[in-house]
Coordinates of C-alpha atoms in Angstrom, one line a residue:
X435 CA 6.9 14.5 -22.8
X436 CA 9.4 13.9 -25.4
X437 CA 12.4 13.8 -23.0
X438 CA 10.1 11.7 -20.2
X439 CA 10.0 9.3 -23.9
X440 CA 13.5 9.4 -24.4
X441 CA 14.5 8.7 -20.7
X442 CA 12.3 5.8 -20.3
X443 CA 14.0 4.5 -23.8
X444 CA 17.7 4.9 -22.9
X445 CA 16.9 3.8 -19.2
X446 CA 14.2 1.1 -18.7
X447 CA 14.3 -0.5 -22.0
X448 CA 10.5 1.1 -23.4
X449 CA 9.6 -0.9 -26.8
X450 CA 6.7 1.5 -28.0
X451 CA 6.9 4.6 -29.9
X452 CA 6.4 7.7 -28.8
X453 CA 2.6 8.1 -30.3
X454 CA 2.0 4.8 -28.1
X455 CA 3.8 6.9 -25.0
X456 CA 2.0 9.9 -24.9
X457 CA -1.4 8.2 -25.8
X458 CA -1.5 6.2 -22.0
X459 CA -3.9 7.8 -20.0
X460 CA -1.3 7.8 -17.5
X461 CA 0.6 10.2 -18.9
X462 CA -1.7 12.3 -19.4
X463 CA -1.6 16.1 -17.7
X464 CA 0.9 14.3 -15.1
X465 CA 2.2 17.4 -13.3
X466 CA -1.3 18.4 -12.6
X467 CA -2.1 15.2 -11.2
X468 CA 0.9 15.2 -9.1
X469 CA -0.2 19.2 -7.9
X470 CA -3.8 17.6 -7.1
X471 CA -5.3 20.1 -4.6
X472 CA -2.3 22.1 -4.2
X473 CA -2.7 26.0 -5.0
X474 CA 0.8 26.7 -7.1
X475 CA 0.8 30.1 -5.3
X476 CA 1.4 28.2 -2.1
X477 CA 4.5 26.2 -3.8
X478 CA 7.9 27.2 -1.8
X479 CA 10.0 27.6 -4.8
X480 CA 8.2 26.9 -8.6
X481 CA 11.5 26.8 -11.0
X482 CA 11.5 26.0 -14.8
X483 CA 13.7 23.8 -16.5
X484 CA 14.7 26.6 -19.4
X485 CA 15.7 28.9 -16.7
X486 CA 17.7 26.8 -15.1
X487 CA 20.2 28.9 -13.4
X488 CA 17.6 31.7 -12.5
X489 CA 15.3 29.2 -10.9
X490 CA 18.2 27.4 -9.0
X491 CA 19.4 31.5 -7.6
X492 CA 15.7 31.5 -6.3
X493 CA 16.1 28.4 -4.5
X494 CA 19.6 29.2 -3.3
X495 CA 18.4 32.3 -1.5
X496 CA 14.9 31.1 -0.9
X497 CA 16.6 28.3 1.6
X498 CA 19.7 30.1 2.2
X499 CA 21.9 27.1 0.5
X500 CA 24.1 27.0 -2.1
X501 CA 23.4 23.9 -4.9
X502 CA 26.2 24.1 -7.2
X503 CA 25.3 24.8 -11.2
X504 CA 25.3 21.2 -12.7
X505 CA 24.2 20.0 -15.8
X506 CA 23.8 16.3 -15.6
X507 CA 21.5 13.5 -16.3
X508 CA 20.9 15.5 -20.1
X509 CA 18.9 13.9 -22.7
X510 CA 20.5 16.8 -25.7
X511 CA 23.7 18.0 -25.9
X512 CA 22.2 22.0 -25.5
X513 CA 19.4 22.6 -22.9
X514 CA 17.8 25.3 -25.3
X515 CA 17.6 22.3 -28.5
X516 CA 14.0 21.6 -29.4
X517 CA 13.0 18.3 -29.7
X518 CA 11.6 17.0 -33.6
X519 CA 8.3 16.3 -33.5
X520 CA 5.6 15.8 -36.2
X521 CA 3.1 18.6 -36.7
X522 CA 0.3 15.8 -35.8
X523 CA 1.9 15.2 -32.4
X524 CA 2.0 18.2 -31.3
X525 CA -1.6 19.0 -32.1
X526 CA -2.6 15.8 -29.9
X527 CA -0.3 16.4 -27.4
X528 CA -1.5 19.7 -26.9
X529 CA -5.5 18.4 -26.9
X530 CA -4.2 15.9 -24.1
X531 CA -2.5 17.9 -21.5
X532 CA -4.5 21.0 -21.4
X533 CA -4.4 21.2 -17.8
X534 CA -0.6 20.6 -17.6
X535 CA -0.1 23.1 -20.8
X536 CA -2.3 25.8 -18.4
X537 CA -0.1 24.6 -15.5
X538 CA 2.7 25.6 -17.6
X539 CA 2.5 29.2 -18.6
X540 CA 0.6 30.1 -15.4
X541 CA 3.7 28.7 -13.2
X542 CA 6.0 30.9 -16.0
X543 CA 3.7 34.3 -14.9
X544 CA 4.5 33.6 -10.9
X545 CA 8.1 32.6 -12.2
X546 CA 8.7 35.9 -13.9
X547 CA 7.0 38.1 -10.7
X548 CA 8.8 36.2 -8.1
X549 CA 12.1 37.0 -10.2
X550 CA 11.7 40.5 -10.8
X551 CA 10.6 40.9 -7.0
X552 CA 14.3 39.1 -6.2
X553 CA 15.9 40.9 -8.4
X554 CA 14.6 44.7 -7.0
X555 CA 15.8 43.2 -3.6
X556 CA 12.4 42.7 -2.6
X557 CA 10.2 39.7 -0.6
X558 CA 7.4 37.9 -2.7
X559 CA 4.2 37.0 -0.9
X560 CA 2.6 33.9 -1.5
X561 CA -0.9 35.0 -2.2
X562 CA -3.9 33.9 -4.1
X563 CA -7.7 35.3 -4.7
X564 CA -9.9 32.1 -4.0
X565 CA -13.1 34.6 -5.0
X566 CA -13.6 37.3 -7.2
X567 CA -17.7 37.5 -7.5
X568 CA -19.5 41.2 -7.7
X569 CA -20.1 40.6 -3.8
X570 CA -17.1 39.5 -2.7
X571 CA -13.4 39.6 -3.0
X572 CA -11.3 37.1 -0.8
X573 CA -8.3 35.1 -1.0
X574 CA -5.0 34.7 1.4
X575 CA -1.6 35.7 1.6
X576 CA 1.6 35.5 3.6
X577 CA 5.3 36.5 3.2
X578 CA 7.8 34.1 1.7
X579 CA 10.5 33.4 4.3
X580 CA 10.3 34.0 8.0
X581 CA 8.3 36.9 8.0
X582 CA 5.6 36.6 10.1
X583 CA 4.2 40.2 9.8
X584 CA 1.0 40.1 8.1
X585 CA 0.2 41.3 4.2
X586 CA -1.6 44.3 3.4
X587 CA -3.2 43.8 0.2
X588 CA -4.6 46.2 -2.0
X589 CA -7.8 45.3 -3.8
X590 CA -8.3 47.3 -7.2
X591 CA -11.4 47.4 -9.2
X592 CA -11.0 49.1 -13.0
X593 CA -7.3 50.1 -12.4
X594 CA -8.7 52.2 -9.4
X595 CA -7.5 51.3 -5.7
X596 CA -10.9 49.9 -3.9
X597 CA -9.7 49.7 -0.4
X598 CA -6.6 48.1 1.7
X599 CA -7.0 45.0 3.7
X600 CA -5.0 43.4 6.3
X601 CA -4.4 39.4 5.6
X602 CA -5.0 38.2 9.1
X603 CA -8.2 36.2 9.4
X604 CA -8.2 32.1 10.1
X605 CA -8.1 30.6 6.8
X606 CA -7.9 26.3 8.8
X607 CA -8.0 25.0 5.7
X608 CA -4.2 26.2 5.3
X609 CA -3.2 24.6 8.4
X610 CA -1.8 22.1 7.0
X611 CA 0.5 24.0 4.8
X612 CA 2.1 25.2 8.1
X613 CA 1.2 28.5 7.2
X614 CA 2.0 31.4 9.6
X615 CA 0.9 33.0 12.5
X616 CA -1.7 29.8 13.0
X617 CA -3.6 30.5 9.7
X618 CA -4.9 33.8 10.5
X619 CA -3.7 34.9 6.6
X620 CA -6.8 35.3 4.6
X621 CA -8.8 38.4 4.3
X622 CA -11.9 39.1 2.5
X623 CA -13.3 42.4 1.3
X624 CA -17.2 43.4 0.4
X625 CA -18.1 44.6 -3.1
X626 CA -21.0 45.6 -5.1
X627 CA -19.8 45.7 -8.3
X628 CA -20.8 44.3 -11.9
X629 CA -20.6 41.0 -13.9
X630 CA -17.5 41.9 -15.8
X631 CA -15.2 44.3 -13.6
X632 CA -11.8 43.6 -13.4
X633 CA -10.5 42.8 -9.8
X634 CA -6.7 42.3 -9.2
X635 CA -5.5 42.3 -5.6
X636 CA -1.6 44.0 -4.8
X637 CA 1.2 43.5 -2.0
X638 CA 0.9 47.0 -0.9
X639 CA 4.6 46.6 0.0
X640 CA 5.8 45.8 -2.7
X641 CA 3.0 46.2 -5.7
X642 CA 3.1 42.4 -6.1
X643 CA 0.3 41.9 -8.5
X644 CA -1.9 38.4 -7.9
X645 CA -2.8 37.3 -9.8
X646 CA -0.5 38.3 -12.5
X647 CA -3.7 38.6 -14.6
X648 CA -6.5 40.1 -13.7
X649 CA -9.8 38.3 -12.7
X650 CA -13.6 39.4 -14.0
X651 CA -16.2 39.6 -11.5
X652 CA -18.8 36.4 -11.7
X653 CA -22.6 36.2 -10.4
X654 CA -21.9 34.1 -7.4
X655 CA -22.6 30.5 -8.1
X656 CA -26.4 29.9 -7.5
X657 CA -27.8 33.3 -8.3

């Protein structure tokens, strides 16, 4: 927020001061607005500005281009400065972008998985649990790349491996993501287990875990 401040200063001529900045609705949890209805797991390539040259080597091989390293278009002098803000700000610009702040260090989780996958030489999956109740565990997942084989997920329940699932049936609602194999890439797997158990689904490939955190089991909605 402080550097969208400074860049609307230096290039568009911006009056106000910063408390007047941040305080427009507007600019409120922006990123998440502009990720409306889009499941980050899905995202092609999620980088992160402090790891710059790590997130432009995922994109390089992701697309199988080469973007030079360039550091242009800098608001500091040092990409790791901080910058000073008042103890006040910070405590309401934290209260006003929850969502993007939540945005934030779930995007660093995936960032850190995807990364260590790249690094052992291995594929990352885009995959995502969509429900976690003490019926039912479902979500969807496909490989990153051209890969068209489907995922075999492992679904875990206390640390202990439940059962193996393939990721093949129609998910339409993913259609338009131009997902593989025609959207056959969800899968689903029937539970009985209790308010409070910890699910977490794996790549069985490659032990991606997603997500990165475990999930609890809920009632389903209506009971």
């Amino acid at each position: 927020m402080a550097s969208e401040y400074a860049h609307f200063v230096r290039h568009y001529g911006y009056k106000g001061s910063f408390r007047d900045f941040y305080s427009r609705p507007v600019m409120h949890n922006r990123q998440s607005k502009i990720l409306h209805g889009v499941s980050y797991e899905s995202v092609g390539v999620i980088g992160l500005t402090e790891r710059y040259s790590d997130s432009l080597e995922l994109i390089n091989a992701r697309y199988g281009i080469e973007i030079p390293h360039r550091e242009d278009n800098q608001g500091k002098t040092r990409l790791e400065a901080v910058h000073d803000l008042e103890e006040d700000e910070i405590a309401e610009l934290k209260h006003l972008n929850q969502r993007d702040i939540a945005l934030y260090e779930h995007s660093k989780r995936l960032f850190d998985s995807r990364l260590a996958l790249f690094r052992d030489g291995l594929p990352y999956a885009h995959a995502h649990v969509v429900e976690a109740t003490t019926q039912r565990v479902a979500g969807w997942a496909w490989w990153a790349g051209d890969n068209e084989a489907p995922v075999e997920v492992e679904v875990w329940i206390n640390g202990e491996l439940q059962a193996r699932v393939m990721a093949a049936e129609l998910r339409p609602g993913l259609c338009r993501l131009r997902v593989p194999r025609g959207g056959y890439i969800g899968f689903h797997l029937p539970v009985k287990l209790s308010a409070g158990d910890q699910i977490q689904c794996r790549v069985a490939q490659t032990r991606q875990a997603f997500p990165v955190r475990p999930l609890y089991a809920e009632e389903p909605k209506g009971k």
